[in-house]
């Protein structure tokens, strides 16, 4: 229940169609993104394990527009 409460709170901070950036992978973040339905998700690679790449694929499989961003390019991606 705590995970869904956190996801709802996070989702209340962004509007549908927003651009959302993620780092790493999280079921709580996934739930928030599903609630938000952003226009674009920027998912960092999350090196050294690279868990951001399969997380991005999971989001894309749900029909979301996703771009994988190299960790070193995070600042450029949001500016």
Backbone as JSON, one array per atom type, in Angstrom:
{
  "sequence": "XXXXXXXXXXXXXXXXXXXXXXXXXXXXXXXXXXXXXXXXXXXXXXXXXXXXXXXXXXXXXXXXXXXXXXXXXXXXXXX",
  "N": [[0.81, -1.2, 0.0], [1.98, 1.21, 0.68], [3.71, 1.7, -1.46], [1.92, 2.31, -3.58], [0.71, 4.59, -2.54], [2.87, 6.36, -2.46], [3.41, 6.45, -5.2], [1.04, 7.63, -6.17], [1.25, 10.16, -4.97], [3.61, 11.12, -6.16], [2.73, 11.14, -8.82], [0.89, 13.17, -8.67], [2.38, 15.4, -8.89], [3.05, 15.87, -11.49], [1.83, 16.56, -14.75], [-0.4, 14.98, -17.1], [1.09, 14.1, -20.16], [3.47, 15.33, -19.63], [7.09, 15.7, -19.56], [9.12, 13.28, -18.24], [11.84, 12.31, -16.21], [13.77, 9.46, -15.44], [15.87, 7.58, -13.22], [17.63, 4.68, -12.91], [15.73, 1.79, -11.87], [12.44, 1.15, -10.78], [9.64, -0.17, -9.13], [7.82, 1.47, -7.89], [8.23, 3.94, -9.15], [7.54, 3.15, -11.72], [4.78, 2.66, -11.33], [3.94, 5.28, -10.74], [4.51, 6.56, -13.17], [2.77, 5.2, -14.85], [0.38, 6.21, -13.87], [0.67, 8.94, -14.44], [0.96, 9.08, -17.25], [2.94, 10.21, -19.14], [4.14, 12.41, -21.77], [6.64, 11.93, -22.7], [9.28, 9.86, -21.63], [12.38, 10.17, -20.25], [14.87, 8.06, -19.81], [17.59, 7.25, -17.9], [20.66, 5.46, -18.56], [21.7, 4.28, -16.3], [24.22, 3.28, -15.3], [26.65, 1.47, -13.32], [25.3, -0.92, -13.74], [23.29, -0.77, -15.62], [20.5, -0.83, -15.41], [18.55, 0.93, -16.22], [18.07, 0.64, -18.94], [16.58, -1.87, -19.5], [14.39, -1.08, -17.99], [13.43, 1.11, -19.42], [12.68, -0.24, -21.74], [10.59, -1.75, -20.73], [8.74, 0.29, -20.17], [8.32, 1.26, -22.77], [7.14, -0.99, -23.9], [4.67, -0.73, -22.81], [3.55, 1.14, -24.33], [4.46, 3.71, -24.04], [6.26, 6.68, -24.92], [9.67, 6.63, -25.05], [13.0, 7.58, -24.34], [16.31, 6.54, -24.12], [18.86, 7.82, -22.17], [22.26, 8.62, -22.01], [24.04, 8.37, -18.94], [25.92, 10.41, -18.5], [24.87, 12.45, -19.96], [22.71, 13.54, -18.71], [22.29, 16.16, -17.65], [22.31, 17.75, -19.97], [20.09, 16.68, -21.25], [17.94, 17.66, -19.82], [18.08, 20.37, -20.06]],
  "CA": [[0.0, 0.0, 0.0], [2.86, 2.38, 0.72], [4.22, 1.94, -2.82], [0.89, 2.98, -4.37], [0.53, 5.91, -1.96], [3.99, 7.16, -2.95], [3.22, 6.63, -6.65], [-0.02, 8.62, -6.36], [1.8, 11.46, -4.59], [4.53, 11.51, -7.23], [1.94, 11.43, -10.01], [0.18, 14.45, -8.49], [3.33, 16.48, -9.14], [3.28, 16.0, -12.93], [0.62, 16.52, -15.56], [-0.4, 14.09, -18.26], [1.81, 14.69, -21.28], [4.73, 15.93, -19.17], [8.34, 14.98, -19.77], [9.56, 12.72, -16.96], [13.15, 11.65, -16.26], [13.99, 8.44, -14.43], [17.22, 7.05, -13.06], [17.55, 3.32, -12.37], [14.44, 1.13, -12.1], [11.67, 1.08, -9.54], [8.22, -0.46, -9.3], [7.08, 2.66, -7.44], [8.32, 4.91, -10.25], [6.72, 2.59, -12.8], [3.37, 2.91, -10.99], [3.7, 6.72, -10.9], [4.51, 6.86, -14.6], [1.51, 4.67, -15.39], [-0.67, 7.15, -13.47], [0.89, 10.23, -15.1], [0.88, 8.97, -18.72], [3.73, 11.32, -19.69], [4.35, 12.47, -23.21], [7.98, 11.39, -22.96], [10.08, 9.45, -20.48], [13.81, 10.12, -20.46], [15.38, 7.06, -18.87], [19.05, 7.15, -17.95], [21.19, 4.09, -18.64], [21.91, 3.84, -14.91], [25.42, 2.47, -15.21], [27.31, 0.44, -14.13], [24.48, -2.12, -13.98], [22.48, -0.56, -16.81], [19.1, -1.21, -15.19], [17.66, 1.87, -16.89], [17.75, 0.19, -20.3], [15.41, -2.74, -19.48], [13.25, -0.32, -17.46], [12.93, 1.87, -20.57], [11.99, -1.2, -22.62], [9.31, -2.06, -20.06], [7.85, 1.42, -20.4], [7.99, 1.27, -24.2], [6.2, -2.09, -24.12], [3.36, -0.26, -22.36], [3.1, 2.13, -25.29], [4.96, 5.04, -23.73], [7.4, 7.18, -25.7], [10.82, 6.58, -24.15], [14.35, 7.75, -24.88], [17.38, 6.21, -23.18], [19.82, 8.91, -22.11], [23.49, 8.26, -21.29], [24.14, 9.02, -17.63], [26.73, 11.62, -18.61], [24.12, 13.47, -20.7], [21.5, 13.9, -17.96], [22.13, 17.62, -17.58], [21.97, 18.25, -21.31], [18.76, 16.21, -21.59], [16.9, 18.45, -19.16], [18.26, 21.82, -20.24]],
  "C": [[0.85, 1.26, 0.0], [3.37, 2.73, -0.67], [3.19, 2.72, -3.63], [0.63, 4.39, -3.85], [1.64, 6.86, -2.45], [3.83, 7.44, -4.44], [2.14, 7.67, -6.93], [0.48, 10.03, -6.04], [2.74, 11.97, -5.67], [3.76, 11.91, -8.48], [1.22, 12.77, -9.89], [1.09, 15.64, -8.79], [3.61, 16.71, -10.63], [1.96, 15.86, -13.67], [0.74, 15.48, -16.66], [0.28, 14.81, -19.41], [3.13, 15.33, -20.91], [5.92, 15.1, -19.63], [8.84, 14.56, -18.39], [10.92, 12.08, -17.16], [13.25, 10.65, -15.13], [15.47, 8.09, -14.37], [17.1, 5.73, -12.33], [16.18, 2.74, -12.68], [13.74, 0.96, -10.77], [10.23, 0.76, -9.86], [7.37, 0.73, -8.88], [7.08, 3.72, -8.53], [7.49, 4.43, -11.44], [5.25, 2.88, -12.55], [3.03, 4.39, -11.17], [3.62, 7.1, -12.37], [3.23, 6.36, -15.26], [0.35, 5.62, -15.05], [-0.56, 8.47, -14.22], [0.56, 10.16, -16.6], [1.62, 10.14, -19.37], [3.83, 11.26, -21.21], [5.68, 11.88, -23.62], [8.62, 11.02, -21.64], [11.53, 9.42, -20.93], [14.37, 9.19, -19.39], [16.9, 6.98, -19.0], [19.47, 5.68, -18.01], [21.35, 3.46, -17.26], [23.07, 2.86, -14.79], [25.96, 2.46, -13.79], [26.42, -0.77, -14.43], [23.57, -2.0, -15.2], [21.01, -0.87, -16.65], [18.1, -0.25, -15.82], [17.23, 1.42, -18.27], [16.57, -0.8, -20.3], [14.17, -2.04, -18.9], [12.62, 0.5, -18.58], [12.17, 0.95, -21.52], [10.63, -1.58, -22.04], [8.29, -0.95, -20.28], [7.4, 1.48, -21.86], [6.99, 0.17, -24.53], [4.79, -1.71, -23.7], [2.83, 0.87, -23.25], [3.55, 3.55, -25.0], [6.13, 5.41, -24.64], [8.58, 7.33, -24.75], [12.11, 6.82, -24.93], [15.34, 7.38, -23.79], [18.46, 7.28, -23.31], [21.09, 8.41, -21.41], [23.56, 9.03, -19.97], [24.87, 10.37, -17.72], [25.99, 12.76, -19.32], [22.85, 13.92, -19.98], [21.26, 15.42, -17.95], [21.69, 18.19, -18.92], [20.53, 17.86, -21.66], [17.66, 17.06, -20.97], [17.06, 19.96, -19.34], [17.67, 22.28, -21.55]]
}
